[in-house]
XYZ file of C-alpha atoms in Angstrom:
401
model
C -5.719 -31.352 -19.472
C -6.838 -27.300 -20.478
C -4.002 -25.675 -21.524
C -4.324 -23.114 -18.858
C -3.482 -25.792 -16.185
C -0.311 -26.809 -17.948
C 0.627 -22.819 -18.289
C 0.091 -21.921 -14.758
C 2.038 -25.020 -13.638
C 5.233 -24.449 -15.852
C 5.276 -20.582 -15.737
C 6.485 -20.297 -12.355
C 8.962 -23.303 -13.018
C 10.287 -20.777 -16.404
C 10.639 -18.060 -14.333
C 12.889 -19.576 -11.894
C 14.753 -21.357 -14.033
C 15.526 -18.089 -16.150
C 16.473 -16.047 -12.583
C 18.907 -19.376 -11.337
C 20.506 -19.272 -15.012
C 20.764 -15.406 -14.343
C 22.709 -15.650 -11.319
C 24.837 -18.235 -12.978
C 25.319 -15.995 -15.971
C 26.099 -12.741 -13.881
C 27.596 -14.030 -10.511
C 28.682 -10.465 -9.698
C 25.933 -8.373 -10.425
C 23.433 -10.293 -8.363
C 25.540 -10.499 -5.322
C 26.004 -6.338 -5.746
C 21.672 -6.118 -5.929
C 21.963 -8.459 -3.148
C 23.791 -6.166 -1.409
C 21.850 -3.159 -1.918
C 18.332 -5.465 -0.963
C 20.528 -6.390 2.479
C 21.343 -2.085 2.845
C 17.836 -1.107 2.103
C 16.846 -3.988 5.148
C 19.051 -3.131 7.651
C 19.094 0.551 7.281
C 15.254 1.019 6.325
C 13.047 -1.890 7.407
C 14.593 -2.617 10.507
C 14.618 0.269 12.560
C 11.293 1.196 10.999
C 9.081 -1.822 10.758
C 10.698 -4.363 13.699
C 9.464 -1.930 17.086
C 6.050 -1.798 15.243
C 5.638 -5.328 14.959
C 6.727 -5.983 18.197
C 3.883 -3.388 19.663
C 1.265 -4.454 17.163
C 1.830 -8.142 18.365
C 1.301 -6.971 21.983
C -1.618 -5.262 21.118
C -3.475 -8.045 19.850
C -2.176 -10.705 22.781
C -2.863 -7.930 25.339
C -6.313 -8.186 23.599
C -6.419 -4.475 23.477
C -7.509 -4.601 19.901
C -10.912 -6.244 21.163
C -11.611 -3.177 23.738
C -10.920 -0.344 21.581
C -13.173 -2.312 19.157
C -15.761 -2.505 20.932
C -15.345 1.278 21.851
C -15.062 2.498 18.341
C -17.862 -0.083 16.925
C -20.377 2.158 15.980
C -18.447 4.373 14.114
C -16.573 1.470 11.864
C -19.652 0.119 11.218
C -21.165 3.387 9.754
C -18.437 4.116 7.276
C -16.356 0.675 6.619
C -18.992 -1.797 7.182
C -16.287 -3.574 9.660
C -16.313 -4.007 13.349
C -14.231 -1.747 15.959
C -11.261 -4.442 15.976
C -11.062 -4.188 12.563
C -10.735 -0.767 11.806
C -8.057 -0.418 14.626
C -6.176 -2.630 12.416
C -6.245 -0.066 10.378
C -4.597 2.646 12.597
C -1.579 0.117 13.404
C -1.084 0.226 9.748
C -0.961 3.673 9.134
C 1.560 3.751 11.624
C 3.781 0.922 11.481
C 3.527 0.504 7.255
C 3.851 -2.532 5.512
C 2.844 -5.401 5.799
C 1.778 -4.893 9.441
C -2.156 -4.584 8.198
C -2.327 -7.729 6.302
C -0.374 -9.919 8.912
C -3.038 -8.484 11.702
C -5.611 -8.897 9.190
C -5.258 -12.314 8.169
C -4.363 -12.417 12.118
C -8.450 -11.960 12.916
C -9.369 -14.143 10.038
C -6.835 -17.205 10.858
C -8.660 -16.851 14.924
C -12.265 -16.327 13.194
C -12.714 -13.197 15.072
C -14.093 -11.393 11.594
C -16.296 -13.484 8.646
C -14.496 -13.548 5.132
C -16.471 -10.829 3.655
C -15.214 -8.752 6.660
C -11.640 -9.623 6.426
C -11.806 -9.018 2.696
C -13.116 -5.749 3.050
C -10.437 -5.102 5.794
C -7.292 -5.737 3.620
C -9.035 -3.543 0.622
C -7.789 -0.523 2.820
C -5.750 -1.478 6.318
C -2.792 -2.141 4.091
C -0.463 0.788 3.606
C 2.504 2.535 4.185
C 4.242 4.222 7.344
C 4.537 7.711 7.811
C 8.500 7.326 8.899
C 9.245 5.598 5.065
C 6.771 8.303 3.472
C 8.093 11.513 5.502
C 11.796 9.978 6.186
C 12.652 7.910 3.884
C 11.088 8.998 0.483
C 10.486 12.665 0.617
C 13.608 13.670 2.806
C 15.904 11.262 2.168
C 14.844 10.457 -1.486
C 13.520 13.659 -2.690
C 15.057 15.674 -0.489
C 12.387 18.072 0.701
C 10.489 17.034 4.030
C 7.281 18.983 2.824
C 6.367 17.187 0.006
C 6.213 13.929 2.465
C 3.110 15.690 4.227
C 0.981 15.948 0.709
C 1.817 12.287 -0.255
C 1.251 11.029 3.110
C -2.312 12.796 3.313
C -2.893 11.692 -0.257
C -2.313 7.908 0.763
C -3.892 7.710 3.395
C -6.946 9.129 1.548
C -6.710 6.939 -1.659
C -6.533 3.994 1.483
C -9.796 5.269 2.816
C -11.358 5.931 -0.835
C -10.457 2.310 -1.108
C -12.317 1.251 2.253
C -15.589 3.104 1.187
C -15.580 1.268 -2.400
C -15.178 -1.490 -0.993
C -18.045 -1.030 2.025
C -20.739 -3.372 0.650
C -18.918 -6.128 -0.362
C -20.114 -9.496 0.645
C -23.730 -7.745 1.493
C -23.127 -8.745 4.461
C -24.117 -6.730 7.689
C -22.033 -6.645 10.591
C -23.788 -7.994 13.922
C -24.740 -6.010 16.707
C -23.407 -7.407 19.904
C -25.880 -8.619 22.387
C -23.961 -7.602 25.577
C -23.227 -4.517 26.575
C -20.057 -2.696 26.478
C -19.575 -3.408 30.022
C -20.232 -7.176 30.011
C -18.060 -7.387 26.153
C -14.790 -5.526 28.507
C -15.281 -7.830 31.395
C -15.526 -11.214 28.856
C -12.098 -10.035 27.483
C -10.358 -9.202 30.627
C -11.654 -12.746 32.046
C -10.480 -14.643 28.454
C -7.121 -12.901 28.784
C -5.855 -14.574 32.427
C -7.578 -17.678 31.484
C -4.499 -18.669 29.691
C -2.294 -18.087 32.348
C 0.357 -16.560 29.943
C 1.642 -13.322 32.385
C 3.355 -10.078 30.497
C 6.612 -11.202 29.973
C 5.466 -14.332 28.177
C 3.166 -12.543 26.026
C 6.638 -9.942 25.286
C 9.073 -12.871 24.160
C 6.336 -14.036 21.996
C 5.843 -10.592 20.439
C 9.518 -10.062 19.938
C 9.688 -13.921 18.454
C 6.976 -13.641 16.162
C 8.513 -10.273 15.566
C 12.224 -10.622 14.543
C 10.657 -13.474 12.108
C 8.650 -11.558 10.449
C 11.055 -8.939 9.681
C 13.793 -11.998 8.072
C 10.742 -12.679 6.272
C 10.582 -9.527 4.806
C 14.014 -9.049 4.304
C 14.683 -12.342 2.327
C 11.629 -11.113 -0.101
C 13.455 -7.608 -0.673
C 16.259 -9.355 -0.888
C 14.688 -11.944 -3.599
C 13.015 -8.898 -5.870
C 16.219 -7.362 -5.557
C 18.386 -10.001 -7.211
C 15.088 -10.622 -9.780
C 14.663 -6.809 -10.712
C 18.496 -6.418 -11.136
C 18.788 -10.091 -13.835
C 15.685 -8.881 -15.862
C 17.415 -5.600 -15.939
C 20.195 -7.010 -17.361
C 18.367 -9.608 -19.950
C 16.895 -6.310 -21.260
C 12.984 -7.499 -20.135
C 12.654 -4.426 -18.304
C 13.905 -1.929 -20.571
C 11.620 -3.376 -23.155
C 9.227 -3.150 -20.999
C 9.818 0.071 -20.010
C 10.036 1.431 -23.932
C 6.414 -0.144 -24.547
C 5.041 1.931 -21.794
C 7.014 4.583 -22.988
C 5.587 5.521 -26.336
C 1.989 6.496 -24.411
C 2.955 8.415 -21.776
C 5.982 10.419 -23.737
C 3.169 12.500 -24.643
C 2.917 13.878 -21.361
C 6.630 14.074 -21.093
C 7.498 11.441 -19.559
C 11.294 10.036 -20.393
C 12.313 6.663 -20.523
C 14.690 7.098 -17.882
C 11.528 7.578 -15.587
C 9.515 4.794 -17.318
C 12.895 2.414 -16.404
C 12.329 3.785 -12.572
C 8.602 3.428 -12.508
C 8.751 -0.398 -13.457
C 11.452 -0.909 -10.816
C 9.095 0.378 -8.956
C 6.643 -1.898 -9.617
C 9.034 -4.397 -8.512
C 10.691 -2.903 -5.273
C 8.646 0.068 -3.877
C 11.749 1.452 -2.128
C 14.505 1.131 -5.027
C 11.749 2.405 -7.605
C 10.884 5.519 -5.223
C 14.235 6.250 -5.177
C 15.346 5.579 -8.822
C 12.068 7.914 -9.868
C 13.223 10.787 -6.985
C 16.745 10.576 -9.038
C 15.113 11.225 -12.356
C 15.651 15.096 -11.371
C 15.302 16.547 -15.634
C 11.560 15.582 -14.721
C 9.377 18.099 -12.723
C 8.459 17.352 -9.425
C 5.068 16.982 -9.533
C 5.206 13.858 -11.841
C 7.795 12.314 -9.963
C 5.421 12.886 -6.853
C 2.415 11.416 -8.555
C 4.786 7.946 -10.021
C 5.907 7.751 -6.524
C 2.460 8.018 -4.652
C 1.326 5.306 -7.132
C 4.205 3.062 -5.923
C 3.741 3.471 -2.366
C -0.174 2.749 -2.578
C 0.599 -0.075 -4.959
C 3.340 -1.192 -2.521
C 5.225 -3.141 -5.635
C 5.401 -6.772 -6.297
C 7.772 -7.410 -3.460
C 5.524 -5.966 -0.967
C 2.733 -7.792 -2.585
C 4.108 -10.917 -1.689
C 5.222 -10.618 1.586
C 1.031 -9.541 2.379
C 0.076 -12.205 0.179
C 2.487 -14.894 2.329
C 0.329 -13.782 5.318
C -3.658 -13.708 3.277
C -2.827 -16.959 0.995
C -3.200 -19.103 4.884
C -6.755 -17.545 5.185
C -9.894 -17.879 2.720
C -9.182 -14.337 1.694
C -8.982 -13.357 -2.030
C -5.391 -12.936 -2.532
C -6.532 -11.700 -6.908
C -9.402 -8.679 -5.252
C -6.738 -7.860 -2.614
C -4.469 -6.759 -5.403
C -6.874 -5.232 -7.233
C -7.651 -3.081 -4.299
C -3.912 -2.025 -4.264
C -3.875 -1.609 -7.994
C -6.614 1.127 -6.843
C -4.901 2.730 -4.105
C -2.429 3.151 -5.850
C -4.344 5.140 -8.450
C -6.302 7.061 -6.364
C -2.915 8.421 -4.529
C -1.440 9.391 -7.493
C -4.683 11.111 -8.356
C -5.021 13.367 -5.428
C -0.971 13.974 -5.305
C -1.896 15.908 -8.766
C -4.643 17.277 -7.589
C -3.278 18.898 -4.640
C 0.282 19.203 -5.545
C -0.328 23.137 -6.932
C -2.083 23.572 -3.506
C 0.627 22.420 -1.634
C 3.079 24.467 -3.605
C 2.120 28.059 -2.678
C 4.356 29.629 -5.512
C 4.037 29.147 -9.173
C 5.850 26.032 -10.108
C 6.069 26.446 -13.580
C 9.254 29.411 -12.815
C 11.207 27.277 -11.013
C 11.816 24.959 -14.045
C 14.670 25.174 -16.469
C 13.736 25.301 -20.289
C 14.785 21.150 -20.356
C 11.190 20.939 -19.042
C 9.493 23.228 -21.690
C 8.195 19.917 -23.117
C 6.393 19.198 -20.022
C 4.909 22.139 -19.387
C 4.663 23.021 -23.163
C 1.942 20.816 -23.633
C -1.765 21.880 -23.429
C -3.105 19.207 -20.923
C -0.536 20.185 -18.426
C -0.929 24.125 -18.865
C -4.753 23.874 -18.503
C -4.135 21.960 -15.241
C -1.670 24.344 -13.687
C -3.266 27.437 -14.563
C -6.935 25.978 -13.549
C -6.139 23.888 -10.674
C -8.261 26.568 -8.423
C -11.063 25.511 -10.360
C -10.501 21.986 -10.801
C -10.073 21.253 -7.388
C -13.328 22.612 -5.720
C -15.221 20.601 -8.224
C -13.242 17.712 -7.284
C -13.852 17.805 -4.015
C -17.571 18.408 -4.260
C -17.663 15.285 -6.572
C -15.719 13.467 -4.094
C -17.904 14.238 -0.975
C -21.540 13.866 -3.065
C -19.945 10.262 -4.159
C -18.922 9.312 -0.204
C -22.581 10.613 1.047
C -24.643 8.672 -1.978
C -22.537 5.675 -0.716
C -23.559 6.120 3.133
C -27.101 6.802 2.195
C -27.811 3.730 0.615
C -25.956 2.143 3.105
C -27.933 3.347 6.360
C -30.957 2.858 3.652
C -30.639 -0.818 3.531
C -29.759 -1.227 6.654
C -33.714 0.484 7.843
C -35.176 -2.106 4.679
C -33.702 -5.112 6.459
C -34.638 -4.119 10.101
C-alpha cells in the first residue's frame, strides 16, 4: 500500500483523536469556545442567513430561478460562460452570504440543470459573503466605522467577479443555445411547475424545513471550529504557527498579535475578523486588507460547510478552494488599492508614533504617497486584462460556428 494512502487514512483519525484528548484535557475552556461558537450563531447567523435561505429555497421551487435565467442568458453567457440560472445564483449570494451559493449551486448540479464544467465554474465565484455580515457585522460592529464596510464590500464582490472571469473558459466547454424561444422556455416552466401538484404553502414548509436545517448545520460547524481553534490555541500549534508566519511579514509591520488573529481567521472567518479589528496598535488599512482576505477566503469553517453541500456532486471540492484561496487575494488586493481613495484625508496624521514602524518603512511610504498614480495604472491593467479575456472568448466562439 503507497504511503500516501496510509497518511490520508490516519491523519484525519490523529486529528480527532488529539481535539477529543483536548476536550478531555481542558473541559472548561472548550465548553467557554463552545459558548462563544453558540453566541456568534444565534446572534449573527441566524437572523442573517435563516430568512435568506428560506427565500432562496422558494426561489428555486417557485422555479423563478429558471425565468430570470432565461431572461438574463445572453448576458451570463458573454462574461461568465454560464447560463442565466446560474448567474442568478450568484445574486442570491451576494445577498444572503455564505454558504447560500454553494448549496444552490450544487442545488443545479445534484437536478442536472448545469454540466460539471458549468457548475465548477459557478462555485469559482457565486460563493461569497453578505452585505449585512460585511456592513453590520464586521465594519460597524467589529471595526466600528460603517464606511469602511462599503470599500470591503465593493472590493469582494469584485475579487468574486475577478474570480468568475479567470475562471470563464474552464472545461472549454460552450454553453448551448436554447432551441425554443423565450416564450415557449416561460410557458415549459410554468406548465412543469403545477405538474407536481405541490400548491404555495407546500412549497413554503419545505423552504422553511430545508431551511432551519441548514442553518443547525451551520451552526454545529461554527460550533466544531470553535472548540478546534480554541484546543490548538491552547496546545500552542497556533501560536507556532502564527510566529513562523510572523518573521516574513514583520517586515511590513505586522505584529504577532495580528499574525495570532489572522490564523484564527483562517479558521473561523467571524472570530478572526473580529480578533484582527481588535488588534487596534495596527493601522487600519492592514487590518482592512487581513480582513478582506478572510471574508473572500471564508475560513476553514466556512469551507466545510460549502464543501458538505459540493462533496454530493461531481464538483471539484480541491479547484473550489483554490478559487477561494484567490478571492481571497484579490480582495485584499483591491482593499489596498483603494483604501487611500476611500479615505479622503491623509491617513498617515491620524496615527500615533507606535505606528512609525509601519509607515516608516519605504514600501509603505511609496504606496501612500503614490497611490494616485498607482491606481490609474491599475485599473487600466485591470480592464485591458478583462477585454483580452472577452476577445478571445467571442473569438472562439466565431472559429467554432
Amino acid at each position: 500500500m503507497k504511503k500516501s494512502t496510509l497518511f490520508m487514512f490516519f491523519m484525519p483519525v490523529l486529528i480527532v483523536i488529539v481535539l477529543i484528548l483536548g476536550i478531555i484535557i481542558f473541559p472548561n475552556e472548550s465548553i467557554q469556545s463552545a459558548k462563544e461558537g453558540l453566541s456568534i450563531w444565534t446572534t449573527v447567523l441566524i437572523p442573517s442567513l435563516l430568512p435568506f435561505v428560506i427565500g432562496a429555497n422558494l426561489i428555486v421551487d417557485l422555479k423563478i430561478v429558471d425565468i430570470i435565467g432565461f431572461i438574463i442568458n445572453p448576458i451570463t453567457k458573454l462574461i461568465f460562460n454560464v447560463s442565466g440560472k446560474s448567474a442568478l445564483v450568484f445574486v442570491i449570494s451576494t445577498v444572503s452570504g455564505y454558504p447560500v451559493g454553494a448549496k444552490l449551486a450544487s442545488e443545479l448540479r445534484t437536478n442536472s440543470q448545469i454540466s460539471r464544467s458549468e457548475a465548477q465554474r459557478l462555485v469559482s465565484f457565486c460563493s461569497t459573503s453578505g452585505p449585512l455580515f460585511i456592513i453590520g457585522a464586521v465594519a460597524t460592529g467589529m471595526f466600528q466605522n460603517s464606511d469602511l464596510g462599503y470599500l470591503m464590500i465593493s472590493c469582494h464582490y469584485l475579487g468574486a467577479i475577478s474570480v468568475g472571469l479567470f475562471f470563464r473558459n474552464y472545461g472549454n466547454e460552450k454553453i448551448p443555445k436554447s432551441p425554443h424561444s423565450l416564450r415557449s422556455n416561460i410557458q415549459n416552466v410554468i406548465n412543469t411547475r403545477y405538474s407536481n401538484g405541490q400548491g404555495f404553502f407546500v412549497l413554503f414548509g419545505n423552504a422553511v424545513f430545508n431551511g432551519v436545517n441548514t442553518l443547525l448545520m451551520v451552526g454545529g460547524f461554527v460550533i466544531v471550529f470553535s472548540v478546534v481553534f480554541r484546543i490548538l490555541s491552547l496546545f500552542n500549534i497556533v501560536s507556532l504557527i502564527s510566529y513562523i508566519i510572523y518573521i516574513p511579514l514583520s517586515f511590513f509591520g505586522v505584529t504577532k498579535e495580528l499574525c495570532f488573529a489572522f490564523i484564527s481567521g483562517l479558521f473561523e472567518m467571524t472570530i478572526g475578523c473580529n480578533k484582527v479589528a481588535a488588534v487596534i496598535s495596527t493601522p487600519e488599512v492592514l487590518r482592512a486588507v487581513l480582513a478582506s482576505f478572510l471574508i473572500g477566503f471564508s475560513g476553514l469553517s466556512i469551507l466545510a460547510q460549502c464543501c458538505n453541500f459540493l462533496a454530493k456532486t461531481d464538483i471539484d471540492i480541491k479547484l473550489y478552494i483554490f478559487s477561494k484561496l484567490l478571492h481571497g487575494t484579490l480582495a485584499g488586493l483591491f482593499t489596498f488599492l483603494l483604501y487611500p481613495v476611500f479615505k479622503s484625508t491623509s491617513i498617515v496624521s491620524n496615527f500615533n508614533t507606535v505606528y512609525n514602524v509601519f509607515y516608516n518603512n519605504s514600501i509603505w511610504n511609496f504606496y501612500l504617497s503614490n497611490y494616485k498614480l498607482i491606481l490609474p495604472i491599475f485599473i487600466i491593467i485591470y480592464i485591458l486584462a478583462s477585454l483580452i479575456i472577452l476577445e478571445k472568448t467571442s473569438n472562439k466562439i466565431k472559429n467554432a460556428s
